Tab-separated table of C-alpha atoms in Angstrom:
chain	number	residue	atom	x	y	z
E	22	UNK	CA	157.947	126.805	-22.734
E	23	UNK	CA	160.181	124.150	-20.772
E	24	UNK	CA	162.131	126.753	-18.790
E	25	UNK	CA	158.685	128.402	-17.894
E	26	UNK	CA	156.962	124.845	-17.172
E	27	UNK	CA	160.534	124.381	-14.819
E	28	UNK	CA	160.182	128.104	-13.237
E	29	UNK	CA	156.918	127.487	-11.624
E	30	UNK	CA	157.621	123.889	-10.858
E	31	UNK	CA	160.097	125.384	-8.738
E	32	UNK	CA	157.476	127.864	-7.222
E	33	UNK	CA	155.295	125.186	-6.503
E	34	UNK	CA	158.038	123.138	-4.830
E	35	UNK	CA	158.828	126.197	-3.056
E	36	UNK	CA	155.317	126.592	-1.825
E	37	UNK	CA	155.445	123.152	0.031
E	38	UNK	CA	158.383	123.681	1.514
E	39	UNK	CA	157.452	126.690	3.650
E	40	UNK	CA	154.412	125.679	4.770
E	41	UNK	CA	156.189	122.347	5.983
E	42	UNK	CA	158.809	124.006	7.656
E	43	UNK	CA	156.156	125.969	9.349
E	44	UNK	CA	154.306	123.126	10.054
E	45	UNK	CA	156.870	122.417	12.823
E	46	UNK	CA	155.975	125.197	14.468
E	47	UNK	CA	152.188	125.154	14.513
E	48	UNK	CA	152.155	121.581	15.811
E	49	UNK	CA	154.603	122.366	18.470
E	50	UNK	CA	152.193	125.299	19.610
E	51	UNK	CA	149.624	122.920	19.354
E	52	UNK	CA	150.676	120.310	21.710
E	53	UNK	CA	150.193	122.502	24.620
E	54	UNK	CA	146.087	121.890	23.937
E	55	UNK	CA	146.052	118.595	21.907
E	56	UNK	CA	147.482	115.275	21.392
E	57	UNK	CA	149.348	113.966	18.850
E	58	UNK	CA	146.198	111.706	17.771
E	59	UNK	CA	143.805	114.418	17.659
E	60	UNK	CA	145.927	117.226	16.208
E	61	UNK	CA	146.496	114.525	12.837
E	62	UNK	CA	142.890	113.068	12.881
E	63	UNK	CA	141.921	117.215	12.704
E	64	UNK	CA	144.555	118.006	10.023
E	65	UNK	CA	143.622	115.555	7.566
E	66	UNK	CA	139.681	115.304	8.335
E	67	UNK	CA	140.523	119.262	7.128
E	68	UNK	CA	142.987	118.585	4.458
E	69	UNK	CA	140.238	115.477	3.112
E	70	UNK	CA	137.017	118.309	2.812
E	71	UNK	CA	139.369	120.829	1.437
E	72	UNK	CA	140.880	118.704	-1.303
E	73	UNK	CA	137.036	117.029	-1.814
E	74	UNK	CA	136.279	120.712	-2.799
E	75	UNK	CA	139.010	121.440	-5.072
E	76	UNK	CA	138.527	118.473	-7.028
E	77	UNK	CA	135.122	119.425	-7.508
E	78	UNK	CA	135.409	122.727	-8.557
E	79	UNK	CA	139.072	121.527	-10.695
E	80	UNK	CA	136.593	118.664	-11.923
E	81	UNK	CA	139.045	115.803	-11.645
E	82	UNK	CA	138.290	112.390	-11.446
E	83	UNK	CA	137.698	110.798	-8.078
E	84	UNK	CA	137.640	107.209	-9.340
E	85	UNK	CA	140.248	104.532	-8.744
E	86	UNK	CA	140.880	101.139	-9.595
E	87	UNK	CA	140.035	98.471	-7.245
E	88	UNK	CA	143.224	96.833	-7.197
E	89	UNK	CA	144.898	100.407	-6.192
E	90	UNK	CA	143.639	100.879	-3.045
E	91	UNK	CA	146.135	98.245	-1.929
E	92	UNK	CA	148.788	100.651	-2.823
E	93	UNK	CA	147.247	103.876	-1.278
E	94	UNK	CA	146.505	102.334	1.815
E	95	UNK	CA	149.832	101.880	2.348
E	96	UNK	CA	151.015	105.167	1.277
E	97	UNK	CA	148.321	106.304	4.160
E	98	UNK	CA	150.059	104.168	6.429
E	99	UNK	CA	153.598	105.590	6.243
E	100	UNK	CA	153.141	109.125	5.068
E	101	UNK	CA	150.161	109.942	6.882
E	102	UNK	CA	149.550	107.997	10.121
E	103	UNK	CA	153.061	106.638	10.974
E	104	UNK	CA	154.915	109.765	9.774
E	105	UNK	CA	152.672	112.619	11.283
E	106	UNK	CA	152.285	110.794	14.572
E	107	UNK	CA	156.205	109.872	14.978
E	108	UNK	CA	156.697	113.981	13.945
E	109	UNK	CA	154.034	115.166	16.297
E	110	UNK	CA	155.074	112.999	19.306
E	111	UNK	CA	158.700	113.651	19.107
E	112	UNK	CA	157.986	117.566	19.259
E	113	UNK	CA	156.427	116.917	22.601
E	114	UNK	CA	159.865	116.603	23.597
E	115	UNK	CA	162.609	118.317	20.967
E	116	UNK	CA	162.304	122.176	19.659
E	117	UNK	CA	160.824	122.674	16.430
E	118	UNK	CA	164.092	124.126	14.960
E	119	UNK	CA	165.846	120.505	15.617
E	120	UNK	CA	163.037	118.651	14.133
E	121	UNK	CA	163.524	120.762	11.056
E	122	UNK	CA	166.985	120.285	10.808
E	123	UNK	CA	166.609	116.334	11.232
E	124	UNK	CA	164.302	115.816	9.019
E	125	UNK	CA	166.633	117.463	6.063
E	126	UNK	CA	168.772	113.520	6.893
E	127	UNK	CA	165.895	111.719	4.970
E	128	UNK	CA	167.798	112.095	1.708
E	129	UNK	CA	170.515	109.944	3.677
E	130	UNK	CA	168.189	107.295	4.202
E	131	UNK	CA	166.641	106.871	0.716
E	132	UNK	CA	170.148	106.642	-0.790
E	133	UNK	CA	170.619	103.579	1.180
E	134	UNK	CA	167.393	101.905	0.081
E	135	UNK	CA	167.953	103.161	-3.179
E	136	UNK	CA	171.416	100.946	-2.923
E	137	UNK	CA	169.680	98.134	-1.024
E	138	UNK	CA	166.419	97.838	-2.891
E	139	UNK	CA	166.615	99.963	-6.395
E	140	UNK	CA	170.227	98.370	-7.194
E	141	UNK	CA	171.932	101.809	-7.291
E	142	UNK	CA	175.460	102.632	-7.448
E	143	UNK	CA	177.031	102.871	-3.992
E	144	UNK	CA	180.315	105.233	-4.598
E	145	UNK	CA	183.172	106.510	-2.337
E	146	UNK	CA	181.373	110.597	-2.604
E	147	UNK	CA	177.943	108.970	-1.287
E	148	UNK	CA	179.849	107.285	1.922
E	149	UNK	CA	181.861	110.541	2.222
E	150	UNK	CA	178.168	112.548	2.361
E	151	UNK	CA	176.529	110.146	4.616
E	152	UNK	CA	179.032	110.717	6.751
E	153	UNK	CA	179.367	114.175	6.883
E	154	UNK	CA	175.516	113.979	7.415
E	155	UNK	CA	175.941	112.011	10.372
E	156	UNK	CA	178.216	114.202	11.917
E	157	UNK	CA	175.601	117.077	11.363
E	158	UNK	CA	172.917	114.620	13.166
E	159	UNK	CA	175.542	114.163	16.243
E	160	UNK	CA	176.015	117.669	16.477
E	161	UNK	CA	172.147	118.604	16.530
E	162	UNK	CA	171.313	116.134	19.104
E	163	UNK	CA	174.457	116.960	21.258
E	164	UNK	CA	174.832	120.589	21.109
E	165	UNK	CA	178.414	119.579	21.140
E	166	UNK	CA	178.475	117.946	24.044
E	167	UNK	CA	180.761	114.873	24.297
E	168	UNK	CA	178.535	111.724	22.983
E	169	UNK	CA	179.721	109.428	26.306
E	170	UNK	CA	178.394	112.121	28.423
E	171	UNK	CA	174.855	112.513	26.221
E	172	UNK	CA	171.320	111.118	27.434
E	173	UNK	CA	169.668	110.017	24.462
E	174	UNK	CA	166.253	111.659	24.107
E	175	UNK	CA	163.222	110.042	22.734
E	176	UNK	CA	162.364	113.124	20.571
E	177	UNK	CA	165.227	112.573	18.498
E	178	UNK	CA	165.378	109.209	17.954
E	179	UNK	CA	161.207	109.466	16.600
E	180	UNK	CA	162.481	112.368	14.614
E	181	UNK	CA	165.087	110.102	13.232
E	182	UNK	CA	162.853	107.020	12.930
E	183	UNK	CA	160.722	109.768	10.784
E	184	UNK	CA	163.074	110.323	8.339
E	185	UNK	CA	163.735	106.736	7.438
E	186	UNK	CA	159.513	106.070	7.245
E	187	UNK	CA	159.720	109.033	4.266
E	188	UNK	CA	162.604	107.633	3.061
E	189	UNK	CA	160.769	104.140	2.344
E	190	UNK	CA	157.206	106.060	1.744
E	191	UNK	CA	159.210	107.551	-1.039
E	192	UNK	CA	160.699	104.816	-2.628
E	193	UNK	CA	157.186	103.162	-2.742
E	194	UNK	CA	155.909	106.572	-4.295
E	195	UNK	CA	158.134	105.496	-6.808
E	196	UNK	CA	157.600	101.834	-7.086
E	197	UNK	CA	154.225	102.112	-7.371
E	198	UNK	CA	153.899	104.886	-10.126
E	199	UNK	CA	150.114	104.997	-9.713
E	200	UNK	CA	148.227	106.556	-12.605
E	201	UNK	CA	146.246	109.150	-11.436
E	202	UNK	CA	146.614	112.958	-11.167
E	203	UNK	CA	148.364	114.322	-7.834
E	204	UNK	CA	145.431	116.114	-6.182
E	205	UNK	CA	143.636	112.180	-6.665
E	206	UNK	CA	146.154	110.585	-4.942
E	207	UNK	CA	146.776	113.567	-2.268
E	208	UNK	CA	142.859	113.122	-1.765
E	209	UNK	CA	142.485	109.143	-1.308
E	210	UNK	CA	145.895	109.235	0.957
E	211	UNK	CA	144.792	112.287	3.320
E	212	UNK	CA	140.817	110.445	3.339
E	213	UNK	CA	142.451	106.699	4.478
E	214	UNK	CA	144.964	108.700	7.160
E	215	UNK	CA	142.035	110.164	8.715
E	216	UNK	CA	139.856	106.979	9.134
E	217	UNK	CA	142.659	105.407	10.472
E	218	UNK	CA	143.417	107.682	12.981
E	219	UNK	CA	139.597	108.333	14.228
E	220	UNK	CA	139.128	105.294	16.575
E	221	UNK	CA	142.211	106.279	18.237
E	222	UNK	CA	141.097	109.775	18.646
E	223	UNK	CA	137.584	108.637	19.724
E	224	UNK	CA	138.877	106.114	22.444
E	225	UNK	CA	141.035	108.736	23.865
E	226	UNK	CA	138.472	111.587	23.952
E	227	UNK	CA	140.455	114.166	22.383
E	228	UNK	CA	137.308	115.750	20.392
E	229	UNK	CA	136.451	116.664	24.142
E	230	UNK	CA	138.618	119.465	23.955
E	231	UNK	CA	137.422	120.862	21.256
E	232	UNK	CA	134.792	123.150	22.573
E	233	UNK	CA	137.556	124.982	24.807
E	234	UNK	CA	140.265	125.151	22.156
E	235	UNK	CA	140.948	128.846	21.607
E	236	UNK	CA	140.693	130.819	18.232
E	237	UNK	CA	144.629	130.853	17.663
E	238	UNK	CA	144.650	126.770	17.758
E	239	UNK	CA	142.260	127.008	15.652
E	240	UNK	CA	144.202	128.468	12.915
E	241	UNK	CA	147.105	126.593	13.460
E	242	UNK	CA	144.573	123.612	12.954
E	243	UNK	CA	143.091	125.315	9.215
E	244	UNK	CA	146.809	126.168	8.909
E	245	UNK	CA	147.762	122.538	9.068
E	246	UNK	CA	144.711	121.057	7.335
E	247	UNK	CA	144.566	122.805	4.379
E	248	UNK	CA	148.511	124.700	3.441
E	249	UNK	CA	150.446	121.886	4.223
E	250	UNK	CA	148.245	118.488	4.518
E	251	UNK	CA	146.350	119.261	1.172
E	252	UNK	CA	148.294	121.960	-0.656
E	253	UNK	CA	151.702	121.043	0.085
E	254	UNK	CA	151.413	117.241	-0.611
E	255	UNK	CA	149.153	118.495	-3.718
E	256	UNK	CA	152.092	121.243	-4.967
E	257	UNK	CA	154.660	118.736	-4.499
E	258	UNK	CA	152.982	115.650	-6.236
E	259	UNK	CA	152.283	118.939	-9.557
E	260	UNK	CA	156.122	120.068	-9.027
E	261	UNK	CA	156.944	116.174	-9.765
E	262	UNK	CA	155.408	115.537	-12.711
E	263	UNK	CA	157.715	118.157	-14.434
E	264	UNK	CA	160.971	118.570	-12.913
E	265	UNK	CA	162.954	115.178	-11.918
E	266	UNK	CA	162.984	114.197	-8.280
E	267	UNK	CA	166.787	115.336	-7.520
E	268	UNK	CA	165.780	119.018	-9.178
E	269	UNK	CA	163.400	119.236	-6.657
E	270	UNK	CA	164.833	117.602	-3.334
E	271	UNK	CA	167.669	120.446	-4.417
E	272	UNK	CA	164.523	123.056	-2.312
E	273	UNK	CA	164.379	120.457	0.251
E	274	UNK	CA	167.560	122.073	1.709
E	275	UNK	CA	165.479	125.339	2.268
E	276	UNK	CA	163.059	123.129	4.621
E	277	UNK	CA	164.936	123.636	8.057
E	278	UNK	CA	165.904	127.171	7.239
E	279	UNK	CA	161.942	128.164	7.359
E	280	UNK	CA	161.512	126.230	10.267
E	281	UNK	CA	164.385	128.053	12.020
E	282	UNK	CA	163.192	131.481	11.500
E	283	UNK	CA	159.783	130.534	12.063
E	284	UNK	CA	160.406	129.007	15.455
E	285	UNK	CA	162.500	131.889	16.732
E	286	UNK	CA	159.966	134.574	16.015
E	287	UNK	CA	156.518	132.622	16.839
E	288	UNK	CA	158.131	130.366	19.491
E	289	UNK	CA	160.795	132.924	20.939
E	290	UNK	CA	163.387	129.195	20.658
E	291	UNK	CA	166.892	129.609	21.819
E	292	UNK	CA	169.284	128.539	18.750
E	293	UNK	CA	172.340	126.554	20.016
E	294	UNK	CA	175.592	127.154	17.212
E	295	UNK	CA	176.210	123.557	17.084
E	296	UNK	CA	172.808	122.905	16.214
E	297	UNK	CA	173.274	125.457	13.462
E	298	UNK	CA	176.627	124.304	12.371
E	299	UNK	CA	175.233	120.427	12.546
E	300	UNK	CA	172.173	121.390	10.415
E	301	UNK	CA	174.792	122.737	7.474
E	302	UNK	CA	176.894	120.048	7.865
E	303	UNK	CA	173.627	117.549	7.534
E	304	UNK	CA	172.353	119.589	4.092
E	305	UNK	CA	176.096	119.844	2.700
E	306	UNK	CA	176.339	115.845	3.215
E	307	UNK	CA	172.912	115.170	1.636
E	308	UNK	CA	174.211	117.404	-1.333
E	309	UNK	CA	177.061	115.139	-1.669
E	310	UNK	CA	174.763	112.715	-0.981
E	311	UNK	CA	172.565	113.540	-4.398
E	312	UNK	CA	175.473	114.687	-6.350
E	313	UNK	CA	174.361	118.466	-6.212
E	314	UNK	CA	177.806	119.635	-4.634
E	315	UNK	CA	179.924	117.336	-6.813
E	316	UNK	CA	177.856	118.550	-10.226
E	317	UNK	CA	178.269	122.034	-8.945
E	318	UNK	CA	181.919	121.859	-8.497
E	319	UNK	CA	182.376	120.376	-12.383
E	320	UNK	CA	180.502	122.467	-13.978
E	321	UNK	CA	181.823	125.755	-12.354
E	322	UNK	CA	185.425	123.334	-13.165
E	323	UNK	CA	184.490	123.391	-17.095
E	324	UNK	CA	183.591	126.817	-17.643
E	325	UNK	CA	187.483	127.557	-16.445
């Protein structure tokens, strides 16, 4: 019954991570008609009615302790307003295949707050993967070129900056250890991203292009609302509450792969080597990073 329970864990993990490495894609296609503000007020006003529904029909408990909203307002904050917008706006000027490569460096950064702020052990194999990692990052944003003759771009540094704000919305995820079911908390999180983001929205007029918006936008827009702001987050949270978090950041690895094959056949994108070769080094680091490589190579070790 465990090993079942695990199996379709795994599926479910599996599940998010495809539609989020697609997600890359659609908002990149999207930018040509929207901004960044609209696109995420859209998504999660979407994600928000679709979840609404499910929880209905699932008949789970909307309630919520007073003293919790604190803690899911800030969760709305980081994962859904700072983290979409920072992704969206840095894919107005970086291809969707590097974004999805970055973003595989966020392991990186929660190992160091994990050090800094859960007291975990810093060891000589986590420096080695964090620095193999960074090599993959300098490679990505390079192409190999030499770094004293590179012109930083903005899109990489917000994809960057991106990784770090999951990083810490993570370790509050953690911190926090709010009692309620994952579609609850995927609900209440997608609900306060979208209020935040609607006076923005509104003072720049973006719902004026809405009547001209063609029929393909529109389904990247369902696309984005309701596989991977409600059913992603909502898969993930259910994946969670039965295998451990480093069983499941083991699919994260998968992440850019989807976005790469994605992006060359529904955005015809060039792929640069180095960026390919820097995106393996980055997942092979964060491996290192979690232990996965080192846990692989003793075990395969013991049954010699």
């Amino acid at each position: 019954m465990g090993n079942r329970n695990a199996v379709i864990s795994s599926i479910y993990a599996f599940i998010s991570i495809s539609f989020w490495g697609i997600s890359f894609v659609s908002t990149k296609d999207l930018l040509n008609s929207l901004d960044p503000y609209t696109i995420i007020t859209l998504r999660f006003g979407i994600a928000t009615i679709f979840l609404l529904i499910l929880i209905v029909i699932l008949k789970q408990d909307l309630y919520i302790k007073l003293n919790h909203i604190q803690y899911l307002f800030i969760l709305a904050i980081l994962g859904v307003f700072i983290h979409q917008l920072v992704q969206a706006s840095s894919l107005l000027f970086i291809d969707a295949s590097a974004a999805g490569w970055l973003i595989s460096f966020s392991p990186v950064f929660t190992a160091i707050l994990s050090i800094l702020f859960l007291s975990e052990r810093f060891t000589l194999a986590k420096l080695m993967g964090m620095s193999i990692a960074v090599v993959g990052v300098i490679l990505v944003t390079t192409h190999g070129n030499s770094i004293l003759n590179f012109s930083p771009n903005i899109g990489y540094l917000l994809m960057i900056f991106s990784t770090l704000n999951w990083a810490v919305y993570s370790i509050l995820i953690k911190k926090f250890n709010l009692p309620y079911s994952s579609l609850t908390v995927t609900f209440w999180t997608s609900l306060l991203g979208f209020l935040l983001t609607i006076p923005i929205t509104y003072n720049m007029r973006g719902w004026s292009k809405l009547s001209s918006l063609p029929v393909d936008d529109w389904i990247h827009l369902l696309f984005l609302g309701i596989f991977v702001s409600a059913i992603a987050y909502w898969y993930w949270g259910k994946a969670l509450e039965t295998l451990e978090a480093t069983q499941v950041s083991v699919l994260m690895y998968l992440e850019p792969l989807v976005t790469l094959v994605a992006a060359v056949i529904l955005l015809k994108e060039k792929i640069f080597l180095t960026s390919v070769l820097g995106g393996l080094c980055i997942i092979f680091g964060v491996s290192i990073v979690n232990k996965q490589v080192l846990n692989w190579i003793k075990m395969n070790l013991a049954r010699k």
